[in-house]
Short mmCIF file of C-alpha atoms in Angstrom, two decimals:
data_model
loop_
_atom_site.label_atom_id
_atom_site.label_comp_id
_atom_site.label_asym_id
_atom_site.label_seq_id
_atom_site.Cartn_x
_atom_site.Cartn_y
_atom_site.Cartn_z
CA UNK A 1 68.13 92.43 69.73
CA UNK A 2 67.49 94.07 66.45
CA UNK A 3 69.00 92.37 63.40
CA UNK A 4 70.24 95.83 62.18
CA UNK A 5 72.28 96.17 65.43
CA UNK A 6 73.70 92.71 65.07
CA UNK A 7 74.60 93.23 61.40
CA UNK A 8 76.21 96.59 62.34
CA UNK A 9 78.32 94.82 64.99
CA UNK A 10 79.32 92.02 62.52
CA UNK A 11 80.42 94.66 59.89
CA UNK A 12 82.30 96.74 62.61
CA UNK A 13 84.07 93.66 63.97
CA UNK A 14 85.11 91.72 60.87
CA UNK A 15 87.56 88.70 61.39
CA UNK A 16 90.29 90.43 59.44
CA UNK A 17 90.43 93.25 62.03
CA UNK A 18 90.89 90.99 65.01
CA UNK A 19 94.41 92.42 65.87
CA UNK A 20 92.92 95.95 65.72
CA UNK A 21 90.17 94.92 68.04
CA UNK A 22 92.65 93.44 70.54
CA UNK A 23 94.61 96.72 70.38
CA UNK A 24 91.53 98.67 71.07
CA UNK A 25 90.45 96.54 73.98
CA UNK A 26 93.85 96.83 75.61
CA UNK A 27 93.95 100.61 75.04
CA UNK A 28 90.52 100.82 76.84
CA UNK A 29 91.99 98.84 79.77
CA UNK A 30 94.96 101.14 79.75
CA UNK A 31 92.60 104.14 80.04
CA UNK A 32 90.71 102.60 82.93
CA UNK A 33 94.04 101.97 84.70
CA UNK A 34 94.90 105.63 84.34
CA UNK A 35 97.19 105.59 81.27
CA UNK A 36 96.43 107.34 78.05
CA UNK A 37 93.48 105.53 76.25
CA UNK A 38 92.55 105.05 72.59
CA UNK A 39 91.69 107.80 70.12
CA UNK A 40 89.84 107.86 66.86
CA UNK A 41 93.00 109.08 65.08
CA UNK A 42 94.90 105.98 66.38
CA UNK A 43 92.43 103.59 64.65
CA UNK A 44 91.10 105.63 61.69
CA UNK A 45 93.58 104.02 59.26
CA UNK A 46 93.21 100.46 60.49
CA UNK A 47 89.43 100.36 60.80
CA UNK A 48 86.88 101.49 58.23
CA UNK A 49 84.77 103.22 60.93
CA UNK A 50 83.29 106.62 60.95
CA UNK A 51 83.99 108.74 64.01
CA UNK A 52 80.35 108.01 65.22
CA UNK A 53 80.92 104.22 64.82
CA UNK A 54 84.21 104.49 66.66
CA UNK A 55 82.58 106.51 69.48
CA UNK A 56 79.82 103.83 69.75
CA UNK A 57 82.23 100.91 69.83
CA UNK A 58 84.57 102.71 72.32
CA UNK A 59 81.63 103.47 74.65
CA UNK A 60 80.39 99.96 74.50
CA UNK A 61 83.78 98.34 75.24
CA UNK A 62 84.51 100.86 78.04
CA UNK A 63 81.07 100.17 79.55
CA UNK A 64 81.77 96.39 79.41
CA UNK A 65 85.25 96.63 80.90
CA UNK A 66 84.17 98.96 83.64
CA UNK A 67 81.33 96.67 84.68
CA UNK A 68 82.51 94.64 87.70
CA UNK A 69 80.42 91.62 86.58
CA UNK A 70 82.79 91.23 83.62
CA UNK A 71 85.62 90.40 85.93
CA UNK A 72 83.89 87.06 86.71
CA UNK A 73 84.59 85.98 83.09
CA UNK A 74 81.48 83.73 83.27
CA UNK A 75 78.97 83.92 80.37
CA UNK A 76 75.91 84.02 82.67
CA UNK A 77 77.23 87.04 84.69
CA UNK A 78 78.33 89.15 81.74
CA UNK A 79 76.33 92.30 81.09
CA UNK A 80 73.61 92.11 78.43
CA UNK A 81 75.64 94.22 75.89
CA UNK A 82 78.22 91.48 75.77
CA UNK A 83 75.77 88.86 74.53
CA UNK A 84 74.74 91.17 71.65
CA UNK A 85 78.33 91.06 70.22
CA UNK A 86 79.52 88.52 67.65
CA UNK A 87 81.23 85.28 68.99
CA UNK A 88 84.82 86.36 68.00
CA UNK A 89 84.38 89.69 69.72
CA UNK A 90 83.15 87.93 72.85
CA UNK A 91 86.28 85.65 72.86
CA UNK A 92 88.57 88.67 72.37
CA UNK A 93 86.98 90.41 75.31
CA UNK A 94 87.35 87.31 77.53
CA UNK A 95 90.99 86.93 76.45
CA UNK A 96 91.75 90.53 77.23
CA UNK A 97 90.01 90.10 80.64
CA UNK A 98 92.05 87.05 81.42
CA UNK A 99 95.32 88.85 80.65
CA UNK A 100 94.48 92.17 82.36
CA UNK A 101 92.03 91.03 85.11
CA UNK A 102 94.28 91.99 88.03
CA UNK A 103 95.09 95.46 86.63
CA UNK A 104 91.49 96.11 85.82
CA UNK A 105 90.32 94.94 89.24
CA UNK A 106 92.77 97.20 90.91
CA UNK A 107 91.76 100.15 88.86
CA UNK A 108 87.98 99.58 89.41
CA UNK A 109 88.53 99.21 93.17
CA UNK A 110 90.68 102.35 93.23
CA UNK A 111 87.92 104.22 91.48
CA UNK A 112 85.32 102.89 93.82
CA UNK A 113 87.23 103.91 96.91
CA UNK A 114 88.14 107.31 95.56
CA UNK A 115 84.40 108.03 95.32
CA UNK A 116 83.89 106.85 98.92
CA UNK A 117 87.04 107.84 100.91
CA UNK A 118 90.13 109.84 100.49
CA UNK A 119 92.82 107.55 98.98
CA UNK A 120 96.54 107.85 99.00
CA UNK A 121 97.62 107.68 95.26
CA UNK A 122 101.26 108.56 95.63
CA UNK A 123 103.98 109.42 98.08
CA UNK A 124 107.38 111.07 98.26
CA UNK A 125 109.85 111.03 101.17
CA UNK A 126 113.08 112.67 102.28
CA UNK A 127 115.27 111.73 105.19
CA UNK A 128 116.89 114.60 107.00
CA UNK A 129 119.39 114.77 109.78
CA UNK A 130 118.91 117.67 112.15
CA UNK A 131 122.26 118.58 113.69
CA UNK A 132 121.07 121.20 116.20
CA UNK A 133 118.30 123.65 117.09
CA UNK A 134 117.95 126.92 118.94
CA UNK A 135 117.40 124.78 122.09
CA UNK A 136 120.19 122.31 121.80
CA UNK A 137 123.58 122.84 120.14
CA UNK A 138 124.03 119.09 119.13
CA UNK A 139 120.72 117.39 118.57
CA UNK A 140 121.56 114.92 115.84
CA UNK A 141 118.00 113.59 115.18
CA UNK A 142 116.81 111.88 112.10
CA UNK A 143 113.47 113.15 110.60
CA UNK A 144 111.46 111.60 107.74
CA UNK A 145 109.67 114.13 105.61
CA UNK A 146 106.65 112.30 103.94
CA UNK A 147 104.40 113.82 101.34
CA UNK A 148 101.25 111.76 100.70
CA UNK A 149 99.10 112.66 97.68
CA UNK A 150 95.54 112.00 98.58
CA UNK A 151 92.62 112.07 96.16
CA UNK A 152 88.87 112.00 96.76
CA UNK A 153 85.87 112.68 94.46
CA UNK A 154 86.37 116.50 94.59
CA UNK A 155 90.09 117.13 94.89
CA UNK A 156 93.70 116.16 95.06
CA UNK A 157 95.98 117.42 97.83
CA UNK A 158 99.28 116.77 99.49
CA UNK A 159 99.58 116.02 103.07
CA UNK A 160 103.00 116.78 104.55
CA UNK A 161 104.25 114.80 107.60
CA UNK A 162 107.50 115.20 109.47
CA UNK A 163 108.12 112.10 111.74
CA UNK A 164 111.02 111.20 114.11
CA UNK A 165 111.94 107.56 114.50
CA UNK A 166 109.33 106.85 117.22
CA UNK A 167 106.53 108.50 115.35
CA UNK A 168 107.47 106.59 112.18
CA UNK A 169 107.47 103.34 114.07
CA UNK A 170 103.99 104.11 115.52
CA UNK A 171 102.71 104.99 112.04
CA UNK A 172 104.12 101.80 110.45
CA UNK A 173 102.64 99.59 113.33
CA UNK A 174 99.18 101.26 112.84
CA UNK A 175 99.23 100.61 109.14
CA UNK A 176 100.33 97.08 109.62
CA UNK A 177 97.32 96.54 111.97
CA UNK A 178 95.04 97.69 109.23
CA UNK A 179 96.20 95.05 106.81
#
């Protein structure tokens, strides 16, 4: 690694700014998990970084946290960029990974599956009692209206299902067999 790169990292990640680094790490994990992520404006007053320096650090941290090898939290398996960072930054990254590992793992798996297969990301349901129909005056049948929000790499759509008790039982049994 070039000594200018290392000296840049050392100046960007000074010991006094450890708390801000932790905040940035957790904000990057939040973004990977689908919540609002960090912004330059959020850190401009607490770090003496130019916008370009912030963007570089943000991209580096995001790259490290999105790399599945980082989830092992073992020095030998960490990406090469990790080893270019100062020791205290490496320790902060490992600490963040220990605390947020499960959330990060779930988010990375969700992203992976979304690229491969349609994935249910949300649901909504309503229970209705049908009292009668044009065929029968007193039907009294329960119906579950289920809306599944499904996302794949190109789109997000809602699948509407209307299930009676037998159909719902069949669906639940089928899903349980998958697990």
